[in-house]
mmCIF file of C-alpha atoms and ligand atoms in Angstrom:
data_model
loop_
_atom_site.group_PDB
_atom_site.id
_atom_site.type_symbol
_atom_site.label_atom_id
_atom_site.label_comp_id
_atom_site.label_asym_id
_atom_site.label_seq_id
_atom_site.Cartn_x
_atom_site.Cartn_y
_atom_site.Cartn_z
ATOM 1 C CA UNK A 155 13.596 32.265 -11.510
ATOM 2 C CA UNK A 156 10.000 32.894 -12.486
ATOM 3 C CA UNK A 157 7.538 32.703 -9.599
ATOM 4 C CA UNK A 158 4.086 33.807 -8.523
ATOM 5 C CA UNK A 159 4.669 36.344 -5.762
ATOM 6 C CA UNK A 160 2.163 37.833 -3.307
ATOM 7 C CA UNK A 161 3.596 41.158 -2.092
ATOM 8 C CA UNK A 162 0.380 42.464 -0.535
ATOM 9 C CA UNK A 163 -3.053 40.990 0.168
ATOM 10 C CA UNK A 164 -6.042 41.588 -2.074
ATOM 11 C CA UNK A 165 -7.805 40.354 -5.201
ATOM 12 C CA UNK A 166 -6.462 38.064 -7.940
ATOM 13 C CA UNK A 167 -4.589 41.079 -9.402
ATOM 14 C CA UNK A 168 -2.188 40.792 -6.439
ATOM 15 C CA UNK A 169 -0.837 37.542 -7.893
ATOM 16 C CA UNK A 170 2.207 38.907 -9.696
ATOM 17 C CA UNK A 171 4.453 36.794 -11.880
ATOM 18 C CA UNK A 172 7.966 38.016 -11.252
ATOM 19 C CA UNK A 173 11.667 37.185 -11.243
ATOM 20 C CA UNK A 174 13.073 36.262 -7.839
ATOM 21 C CA UNK A 175 16.412 34.756 -6.752
ATOM 22 C CA UNK A 176 16.656 30.957 -7.019
ATOM 23 C CA UNK A 177 16.239 29.236 -3.655
ATOM 24 C CA UNK A 178 19.130 27.138 -2.310
ATOM 25 C CA UNK A 179 18.805 23.770 -0.565
ATOM 26 C CA UNK A 180 20.015 24.405 2.987
ATOM 27 C CA UNK A 181 21.254 21.653 5.313
ATOM 28 C CA UNK A 182 18.683 18.836 5.440
ATOM 29 C CA UNK A 183 16.785 20.218 2.459
ATOM 30 C CA UNK A 184 16.061 19.217 -1.125
ATOM 31 C CA UNK A 185 15.806 21.588 -4.090
ATOM 32 C CA UNK A 186 13.010 20.584 -6.465
ATOM 33 C CA UNK A 187 12.569 21.821 -10.028
ATOM 34 C CA UNK A 188 8.786 22.196 -10.155
ATOM 35 C CA UNK A 189 6.902 20.909 -13.220
ATOM 36 C CA UNK A 190 3.361 21.284 -11.908
ATOM 37 C CA UNK A 191 1.704 22.998 -8.933
ATOM 38 C CA UNK A 192 -1.954 22.842 -7.999
ATOM 39 C CA UNK A 193 -4.293 25.432 -6.521
ATOM 40 C CA UNK A 194 -6.153 25.012 -3.240
ATOM 41 C CA UNK A 195 -8.756 27.169 -1.497
ATOM 42 C CA UNK A 196 -6.000 27.917 1.004
ATOM 43 C CA UNK A 197 -4.235 29.909 -1.750
ATOM 44 C CA UNK A 198 -7.206 32.266 -1.958
ATOM 45 C CA UNK A 199 -7.099 32.841 1.834
ATOM 46 C CA UNK A 200 -3.364 33.528 1.687
ATOM 47 C CA UNK A 201 -3.946 35.963 -1.186
ATOM 48 C CA UNK A 202 -6.822 37.809 0.538
ATOM 49 C CA UNK A 203 -5.280 37.657 4.014
ATOM 50 C CA UNK A 204 -7.164 36.715 7.181
ATOM 51 C CA UNK A 205 -7.509 39.411 9.884
ATOM 52 C CA UNK A 206 -5.200 38.563 12.776
ATOM 53 C CA UNK A 207 -3.067 36.126 10.748
ATOM 54 C CA UNK A 208 0.423 37.269 9.751
ATOM 55 C CA UNK A 209 1.848 35.898 6.527
ATOM 56 C CA UNK A 210 5.553 36.174 5.658
ATOM 57 C CA UNK A 211 5.151 38.555 2.675
ATOM 58 C CA UNK A 212 6.437 38.642 0.027
ATOM 59 C CA UNK A 213 5.444 35.006 -0.324
ATOM 60 C CA UNK A 214 5.408 32.470 -3.159
ATOM 61 C CA UNK A 215 2.097 30.575 -2.781
ATOM 62 C CA UNK A 216 1.430 26.907 -3.554
ATOM 63 C CA UNK A 217 1.009 23.976 -1.121
ATOM 64 C CA UNK A 218 1.081 21.205 -3.726
ATOM 65 C CA UNK A 219 3.658 20.447 -6.369
ATOM 66 C CA UNK A 220 5.553 17.812 -8.281
ATOM 67 C CA UNK A 221 8.812 17.870 -10.204
ATOM 68 C CA UNK A 222 12.336 16.498 -10.227
ATOM 69 C CA UNK A 223 15.077 16.699 -7.612
ATOM 70 C CA UNK A 224 17.581 19.370 -8.718
ATOM 71 C CA UNK A 225 20.037 19.376 -5.773
ATOM 72 C CA UNK A 226 20.528 17.961 -2.292
ATOM 73 C CA UNK A 227 21.500 20.067 0.728
ATOM 74 C CA UNK A 228 24.199 19.093 3.235
ATOM 75 C CA UNK A 229 23.452 15.829 5.035
ATOM 76 C CA UNK A 230 20.852 14.622 2.531
ATOM 77 C CA UNK A 231 21.692 11.470 0.546
ATOM 78 C CA UNK A 232 18.369 10.605 -1.122
ATOM 79 C CA UNK A 233 16.382 10.740 -3.322
ATOM 80 C CA UNK A 234 18.787 10.974 -6.270
ATOM 81 C CA UNK A 235 19.097 14.129 -8.321
ATOM 82 C CA UNK A 236 16.666 13.697 -11.215
ATOM 83 C CA UNK A 237 14.155 11.578 -9.246
ATOM 84 C CA UNK A 238 10.475 12.367 -9.814
ATOM 85 C CA UNK A 239 8.943 13.607 -6.579
ATOM 86 C CA UNK A 240 5.740 15.064 -5.180
ATOM 87 C CA UNK A 241 5.735 17.418 -2.211
ATOM 88 C CA UNK A 242 4.351 16.899 1.292
ATOM 89 C CA UNK A 243 2.623 20.203 2.166
ATOM 90 C CA UNK A 244 2.953 19.976 5.989
ATOM 91 C CA UNK A 245 5.870 21.569 7.870
ATOM 92 C CA UNK A 246 6.674 20.617 11.465
ATOM 93 C CA UNK A 247 9.584 20.586 13.923
ATOM 94 C CA UNK A 248 10.223 16.819 13.708
ATOM 95 C CA UNK A 249 11.359 16.679 17.353
ATOM 96 C CA UNK A 250 8.353 17.261 19.644
ATOM 97 C CA UNK A 251 6.164 14.553 21.213
ATOM 98 C CA UNK A 252 3.431 15.041 18.584
ATOM 99 C CA UNK A 253 5.895 14.809 15.676
ATOM 100 C CA UNK A 254 7.631 11.759 17.131
ATOM 101 C CA UNK A 255 4.272 10.045 17.694
ATOM 102 C CA UNK A 256 3.513 10.528 13.997
ATOM 103 C CA UNK A 257 0.941 13.246 14.644
ATOM 104 C CA UNK A 258 2.996 15.952 12.972
ATOM 105 C CA UNK A 259 -0.135 17.952 12.078
ATOM 106 C CA UNK A 260 -0.580 18.466 15.856
ATOM 107 C CA UNK A 261 2.931 19.998 16.170
ATOM 108 C CA UNK A 262 2.835 23.425 17.844
ATOM 109 C CA UNK A 263 4.987 24.826 15.062
ATOM 110 C CA UNK A 264 2.926 23.198 12.274
ATOM 111 C CA UNK A 265 2.820 25.151 9.047
ATOM 112 C CA UNK A 266 2.013 24.654 5.387
ATOM 113 C CA UNK A 267 4.135 25.136 2.293
ATOM 114 C CA UNK A 268 2.975 28.264 0.475
ATOM 115 C CA UNK A 269 1.457 29.717 3.642
ATOM 116 C CA UNK A 270 4.281 29.774 6.177
ATOM 117 C CA UNK A 271 7.259 29.559 3.801
ATOM 118 C CA UNK A 272 7.732 29.884 0.052
ATOM 119 C CA UNK A 273 5.636 27.369 -1.883
ATOM 120 C CA UNK A 274 5.471 25.582 -5.185
ATOM 121 C CA UNK A 275 4.240 28.138 -7.729
ATOM 122 C CA UNK A 276 7.742 28.812 -9.005
ATOM 123 C CA UNK A 277 10.381 27.097 -11.088
ATOM 124 C CA UNK A 278 12.210 25.910 -7.933
ATOM 125 C CA UNK A 279 11.282 25.247 -4.335
ATOM 126 C CA UNK A 280 13.542 24.187 -1.438
ATOM 127 C CA UNK A 281 11.914 21.956 1.178
ATOM 128 C CA UNK A 282 12.968 19.782 4.133
ATOM 129 C CA UNK A 283 13.961 16.286 2.954
ATOM 130 C CA UNK A 284 10.951 14.814 4.807
ATOM 131 C CA UNK A 285 8.704 16.810 2.449
ATOM 132 C CA UNK A 286 9.490 14.906 -0.743
ATOM 133 C CA UNK A 287 7.910 11.585 -1.647
ATOM 134 C CA UNK A 288 8.309 9.420 -4.761
ATOM 135 C CA UNK A 289 5.617 9.962 -7.380
ATOM 136 C CA UNK A 290 3.366 6.935 -7.848
ATOM 137 C CA UNK A 291 4.532 5.510 -11.200
ATOM 138 C CA UNK A 292 1.186 5.754 -12.923
ATOM 139 C CA UNK A 293 0.884 9.519 -12.382
ATOM 140 C CA UNK A 294 1.900 12.451 -14.577
ATOM 141 C CA UNK A 295 3.443 15.514 -12.916
ATOM 142 C CA UNK A 296 0.056 17.258 -13.200
ATOM 143 C CA UNK A 297 -1.756 14.404 -11.437
ATOM 144 C CA UNK A 298 0.987 14.118 -8.804
ATOM 145 C CA UNK A 299 0.612 17.822 -8.007
ATOM 146 C CA UNK A 300 -3.157 17.404 -7.693
ATOM 147 C CA UNK A 301 -3.393 14.873 -4.880
ATOM 148 C CA UNK A 302 -1.366 15.701 -1.728
ATOM 149 C CA UNK A 303 -3.307 18.406 0.139
ATOM 150 C CA UNK A 304 -6.860 17.361 -0.732
ATOM 151 C CA UNK A 305 -6.316 13.618 -0.304
ATOM 152 C CA UNK A 306 -4.414 14.131 2.946
ATOM 153 C CA UNK A 307 -7.222 16.343 4.253
ATOM 154 C CA UNK A 308 -9.968 13.922 3.209
ATOM 155 C CA UNK A 309 -8.102 10.845 4.484
ATOM 156 C CA UNK A 310 -7.513 12.351 7.926
ATOM 157 C CA UNK A 311 -11.191 13.397 8.147
ATOM 158 C CA UNK A 312 -12.605 10.019 7.132
ATOM 159 C CA UNK A 313 -10.071 7.627 8.672
ATOM 160 C CA UNK A 314 -8.500 9.325 11.716
ATOM 161 C CA UNK A 315 -11.400 11.531 12.826
ATOM 162 C CA UNK A 316 -14.711 9.997 11.658
ATOM 163 C CA UNK A 317 -13.371 6.392 11.684
ATOM 164 C CA UNK A 318 -15.640 5.447 8.786
ATOM 165 C CA UNK A 319 -16.471 1.735 8.873
ATOM 166 C CA UNK A 320 -17.879 -0.681 6.287
ATOM 167 C CA UNK A 321 -21.639 -0.231 6.078
ATOM 168 C CA UNK A 322 -21.625 3.379 7.348
ATOM 169 C CA UNK A 323 -23.630 5.970 5.463
ATOM 170 C CA UNK A 324 -21.542 9.060 4.692
ATOM 171 C CA UNK A 325 -22.508 12.484 3.342
ATOM 172 C CA UNK A 326 -19.700 14.290 1.485
ATOM 173 C CA UNK A 327 -20.391 17.911 0.586
ATOM 174 C CA UNK A 328 -19.456 19.251 -2.854
ATOM 175 C CA UNK A 329 -18.360 15.914 -4.309
ATOM 176 C CA UNK A 330 -16.961 17.579 -7.429
ATOM 177 C CA UNK A 331 -14.601 19.842 -5.470
ATOM 178 C CA UNK A 332 -10.980 18.986 -4.707
ATOM 179 C CA UNK A 333 -11.536 17.749 -1.141
ATOM 180 C CA UNK A 334 -14.977 16.373 -2.053
ATOM 181 C CA UNK A 335 -13.741 14.240 -4.956
ATOM 182 C CA UNK A 336 -11.068 12.764 -2.663
ATOM 183 C CA UNK A 337 -13.448 12.248 0.279
ATOM 184 C CA UNK A 338 -16.078 10.396 -1.693
ATOM 185 C CA UNK A 339 -13.513 8.007 -3.187
ATOM 186 C CA UNK A 340 -12.040 7.351 0.276
ATOM 187 C CA UNK A 341 -15.463 6.810 1.902
ATOM 188 C CA UNK A 342 -16.336 4.369 -0.865
ATOM 189 C CA UNK A 343 -12.997 2.551 -0.441
ATOM 190 C CA UNK A 344 -13.740 2.182 3.297
ATOM 191 C CA UNK A 345 -16.978 0.392 2.432
ATOM 192 C CA UNK A 346 -19.471 3.178 3.073
ATOM 193 C CA UNK A 347 -22.635 4.067 1.184
ATOM 194 C CA UNK A 348 -21.864 7.560 -0.072
ATOM 195 C CA UNK A 349 -24.198 10.519 -0.541
ATOM 196 C CA UNK A 350 -22.892 13.704 -2.079
ATOM 197 C CA UNK A 351 -24.061 17.157 -3.131
ATOM 198 C CA UNK A 352 -23.277 19.018 -6.357
ATOM 199 C CA UNK A 353 -24.218 22.494 -7.579
ATOM 200 C CA UNK A 354 -25.187 21.657 -11.167
ATOM 201 C CA UNK A 355 -26.551 18.688 -13.168
ATOM 202 C CA UNK A 356 -23.420 18.468 -15.377
ATOM 203 C CA UNK A 357 -21.441 17.273 -12.326
ATOM 204 C CA UNK A 358 -23.739 14.326 -11.513
ATOM 205 C CA UNK A 359 -22.129 11.795 -13.879
ATOM 206 C CA UNK A 360 -18.664 12.864 -12.695
ATOM 207 C CA UNK A 361 -19.327 12.167 -9.010
ATOM 208 C CA UNK A 362 -21.163 8.905 -9.731
ATOM 209 C CA UNK A 363 -18.096 7.729 -11.628
ATOM 210 C CA UNK A 364 -15.966 8.518 -8.550
ATOM 211 C CA UNK A 365 -18.182 6.364 -6.340
ATOM 212 C CA UNK A 366 -21.193 8.403 -5.165
ATOM 213 C CA UNK A 367 -24.272 6.202 -4.606
ATOM 214 C CA UNK A 368 -26.723 9.114 -4.307
ATOM 215 C CA UNK A 369 -26.316 12.638 -5.684
ATOM 216 C CA UNK A 370 -28.237 15.656 -4.364
ATOM 217 C CA UNK A 371 -28.504 18.929 -6.324
ATOM 218 C CA UNK A 372 -28.179 21.303 -3.375
ATOM 219 C CA UNK A 373 -29.428 24.393 -5.243
ATOM 220 C CA UNK A 374 -32.787 22.729 -5.984
ATOM 221 C CA UNK A 375 -33.621 21.022 -2.681
ATOM 222 C CA UNK A 376 -32.747 21.082 1.007
ATOM 223 C CA UNK A 377 -29.953 18.525 1.284
ATOM 224 C CA UNK A 378 -31.005 17.672 4.851
ATOM 225 C CA UNK A 379 -34.577 16.891 3.672
ATOM 226 C CA UNK A 380 -33.161 14.762 0.860
ATOM 227 C CA UNK A 381 -30.927 12.839 3.282
ATOM 228 C CA UNK A 382 -33.975 12.151 5.457
ATOM 229 C CA UNK A 383 -35.934 10.930 2.451
ATOM 230 C CA UNK A 384 -33.120 8.810 0.954
ATOM 231 C CA UNK A 385 -32.355 7.137 4.309
ATOM 232 C CA UNK A 386 -35.985 6.462 5.278
ATOM 233 C CA UNK A 387 -35.835 9.226 7.968
ATOM 234 C CA UNK A 388 -32.807 7.583 9.634
ATOM 235 C CA UNK A 389 -30.068 10.055 8.665
ATOM 236 C CA UNK A 390 -26.401 9.335 7.968
ATOM 237 C CA UNK A 391 -23.649 8.096 10.304
ATOM 238 C CA UNK A 392 -21.023 10.587 9.128
ATOM 239 C CA UNK A 393 -20.911 14.016 7.471
ATOM 240 C CA UNK A 394 -17.616 15.261 5.988
ATOM 241 C CA UNK A 395 -17.915 19.045 5.636
ATOM 242 C CA UNK A 396 -15.534 21.641 4.219
ATOM 243 C CA UNK A 397 -18.198 24.271 3.475
ATOM 244 C CA UNK A 398 -18.893 25.710 6.941
ATOM 245 C CA UNK A 399 -21.728 27.984 8.040
ATOM 246 C CA UNK A 400 -24.021 27.352 5.043
ATOM 247 C CA UNK A 401 -24.228 23.608 5.679
ATOM 248 C CA UNK A 402 -23.736 23.340 9.468
ATOM 249 C CA UNK A 403 -27.377 23.298 10.600
ATOM 250 C CA UNK A 404 -28.331 20.886 7.807
ATOM 251 C CA UNK A 405 -25.396 18.654 8.732
ATOM 252 C CA UNK A 406 -26.627 18.335 12.306
ATOM 253 C CA UNK A 407 -30.169 17.594 11.126
ATOM 254 C CA UNK A 408 -28.805 15.000 8.642
ATOM 255 C CA UNK A 409 -27.027 12.899 11.264
ATOM 256 C CA UNK A 410 -28.519 9.802 12.830
ATOM 257 C CA UNK A 411 -28.146 9.024 16.563
ATOM 258 C CA UNK A 412 -24.473 8.562 17.401
ATOM 259 C CA UNK A 413 -23.435 10.384 14.218
ATOM 260 C CA UNK A 414 -20.099 12.114 13.641
ATOM 261 C CA UNK A 415 -19.645 15.477 11.927
ATOM 262 C CA UNK A 416 -16.133 16.359 10.774
ATOM 263 C CA UNK A 417 -15.333 19.863 9.553
ATOM 264 C CA UNK A 418 -12.065 20.961 7.929
ATOM 265 C CA UNK A 419 -12.919 24.369 6.526
ATOM 266 C CA UNK A 420 -15.294 27.301 6.656
ATOM 267 C CA UNK A 421 -15.347 28.787 3.166
ATOM 268 C CA UNK A 422 -18.950 29.985 3.658
ATOM 269 C CA UNK A 423 -18.460 31.377 7.196
ATOM 270 C CA UNK A 424 -17.103 30.249 10.546
ATOM 271 C CA UNK A 425 -19.718 31.202 13.142
ATOM 272 C CA UNK A 426 -22.840 29.103 12.502
ATOM 273 C CA UNK A 427 -25.537 28.507 15.138
ATOM 274 C CA UNK A 428 -25.699 25.051 16.705
ATOM 275 C CA UNK A 429 -28.886 23.437 18.002
ATOM 276 C CA UNK A 430 -27.624 21.963 21.275
ATOM 277 C CA UNK A 431 -30.805 19.942 21.781
ATOM 278 C CA UNK A 432 -30.034 17.940 18.660
ATOM 279 C CA UNK A 433 -26.364 17.658 19.678
ATOM 280 C CA UNK A 434 -27.033 16.016 23.038
ATOM 281 C CA UNK A 435 -30.290 14.256 22.296
ATOM 282 C CA UNK A 436 -28.773 12.430 19.294
ATOM 283 C CA UNK A 437 -25.400 11.809 21.043
ATOM 284 C CA UNK A 438 -23.558 13.508 18.194
ATOM 285 C CA UNK A 439 -19.796 14.061 17.948
ATOM 286 C CA UNK A 440 -18.489 17.307 16.433
ATOM 287 C CA UNK A 441 -14.918 16.868 15.203
ATOM 288 C CA UNK A 442 -12.392 19.302 13.757
ATOM 289 C CA UNK A 443 -9.707 18.272 11.304
ATOM 290 C CA UNK A 444 -6.722 20.023 9.749
ATOM 291 C CA UNK A 445 -4.435 18.408 7.197
ATOM 292 C CA UNK A 446 -3.021 15.031 8.353
ATOM 293 C CA UNK A 447 0.287 13.333 9.100
ATOM 294 C CA UNK A 448 3.099 12.672 6.644
ATOM 295 C CA UNK A 449 2.568 8.953 7.239
ATOM 296 C CA UNK A 450 -1.076 9.255 6.183
ATOM 297 C CA UNK A 451 -0.022 10.870 2.898
ATOM 298 C CA UNK A 452 2.321 7.937 2.237
ATOM 299 C CA UNK A 453 -0.657 5.579 2.788
ATOM 300 C CA UNK A 454 -2.691 7.598 0.289
ATOM 301 C CA UNK A 455 0.183 7.511 -2.224
ATOM 302 C CA UNK A 456 0.368 3.706 -2.007
ATOM 303 C CA UNK A 457 -3.391 3.432 -2.659
ATOM 304 C CA UNK A 458 -2.993 5.733 -5.673
ATOM 305 C CA UNK A 459 -0.075 3.587 -6.841
ATOM 306 C CA UNK A 460 -2.354 0.525 -6.545
ATOM 307 C CA UNK A 461 -5.036 2.269 -8.635
ATOM 308 C CA UNK A 462 -7.586 2.320 -5.793
ATOM 309 C CA UNK A 463 -7.729 6.114 -5.510
ATOM 310 C CA UNK A 464 -7.114 8.653 -8.228
ATOM 311 C CA UNK A 465 -6.496 12.389 -8.377
ATOM 312 C CA UNK A 466 -9.082 14.366 -10.322
ATOM 313 C CA UNK A 467 -7.754 17.173 -12.519
ATOM 314 C CA UNK A 468 -10.297 19.686 -13.806
ATOM 315 C CA UNK A 469 -7.862 21.522 -16.051
ATOM 316 C CA UNK A 470 -4.221 22.488 -16.490
ATOM 317 C CA UNK A 471 -3.321 26.177 -16.903
ATOM 318 C CA UNK A 472 0.036 27.804 -17.593
ATOM 319 C CA UNK A 473 1.630 29.440 -14.527
ATOM 320 C CA UNK A 474 0.912 32.942 -15.819
ATOM 321 C CA UNK A 475 -2.848 32.238 -15.659
ATOM 322 C CA UNK A 476 -2.772 31.790 -11.895
ATOM 323 C CA UNK A 477 -5.191 34.712 -11.363
ATOM 324 C CA UNK A 478 -7.746 33.092 -13.669
ATOM 325 C CA UNK A 479 -7.308 29.880 -11.691
ATOM 326 C CA UNK A 480 -8.210 31.718 -8.475
ATOM 327 C CA UNK A 481 -11.304 33.210 -10.127
ATOM 328 C CA UNK A 482 -12.467 29.793 -11.333
ATOM 329 C CA UNK A 483 -11.915 28.303 -7.874
ATOM 330 C CA UNK A 484 -13.808 31.123 -6.161
ATOM 331 C CA UNK A 485 -16.739 30.852 -8.572
ATOM 332 C CA UNK A 486 -16.929 27.076 -7.886
ATOM 333 C CA UNK A 487 -16.841 26.517 -11.652
ATOM 334 C CA UNK A 488 -14.513 23.536 -11.339
ATOM 335 C CA UNK A 489 -14.797 19.770 -11.054
ATOM 336 C CA UNK A 490 -11.593 18.555 -9.436
ATOM 337 C CA UNK A 491 -8.281 20.342 -9.188
ATOM 338 C CA UNK A 492 -6.828 23.245 -11.124
ATOM 339 C CA UNK A 493 -3.181 22.533 -11.895
ATOM 340 C CA UNK A 494 -0.587 25.099 -13.000
ATOM 341 C CA UNK A 495 2.021 23.921 -15.478
ATOM 342 C CA UNK A 496 5.506 25.277 -14.754
ATOM 343 C CA UNK A 497 7.557 25.336 -17.948
ATOM 344 C CA UNK A 498 11.317 25.073 -17.846
ATOM 345 C CA UNK A 499 12.163 28.568 -19.071
ATOM 346 C CA UNK A 500 15.593 29.370 -20.586
ATOM 347 C CA UNK A 501 18.038 30.650 -17.982
HETATM 348 ZN ZN1 LIG B 217 6.812 19.019 16.280
#
């Protein structure tokens, strides 16, 4: 089958489209014929490699995907062959205390499709049966491939970690990004007043449409000063951050007393300085967040089915333009998700 394969780490040129053997659904697994797969920032880390992290190369990347069930492995009776499914990106043992409590993202053997085993950027992918979910009826394959990882991440940050409540004020960084566009919709759904940042004026209308009450152009002003001004010097109750070092100090200054800062990524750097006086004097909570549980993704899917949340697709590219997709993502020239279309090629 055709697949994107990373054989060694490096730049976008290391994303090679090649022919590899078709995967087989092992016991307890489902084989999915992929129709669409989306890109995440995680793909760029997997491609570049992180010092000290071992990836199982050669590796097919891709955490998110949607398609149709092609075959069932031994012991699996549903969904039916031909059913439209999206993929759960999280992998876990299914037997430990964390998994059985529904906190599978706290499993000691937790991994992610496309990082720890072959992912979705291929014609076929084999996954554990727990990793397929029905596609909300209103969604195309492209939209279904665009929501799992970013909505799961944003939901876990806002609901499980920050516990956003009606009336809270919430700052979401980069509201036009994948995680940002999910987080601002979720914060709005939870009844918060939502502030967001964008890098360019052409993204303002887009994030307002998704539910942002106030939009800050972070290249023109200090976002922390703007938060102070827009909140009458009070600050916000919650900051949802996936940027990292560049925004950390401003996040802490933006929070009001008792505020909660949740961070799920460090694209701009992972060792920022922290003003401990502000941390203790304002009674702040600093919270980490990675992915979320399979149950949380099912909750998100039902809200998408009900039309209360929606995936945001920036553009759809053919699979062989995966390298261009990485370049667009790394230049932040996107508003929403980049989705790769996987055509059924003749066999
Ligand atoms: Zn486990």
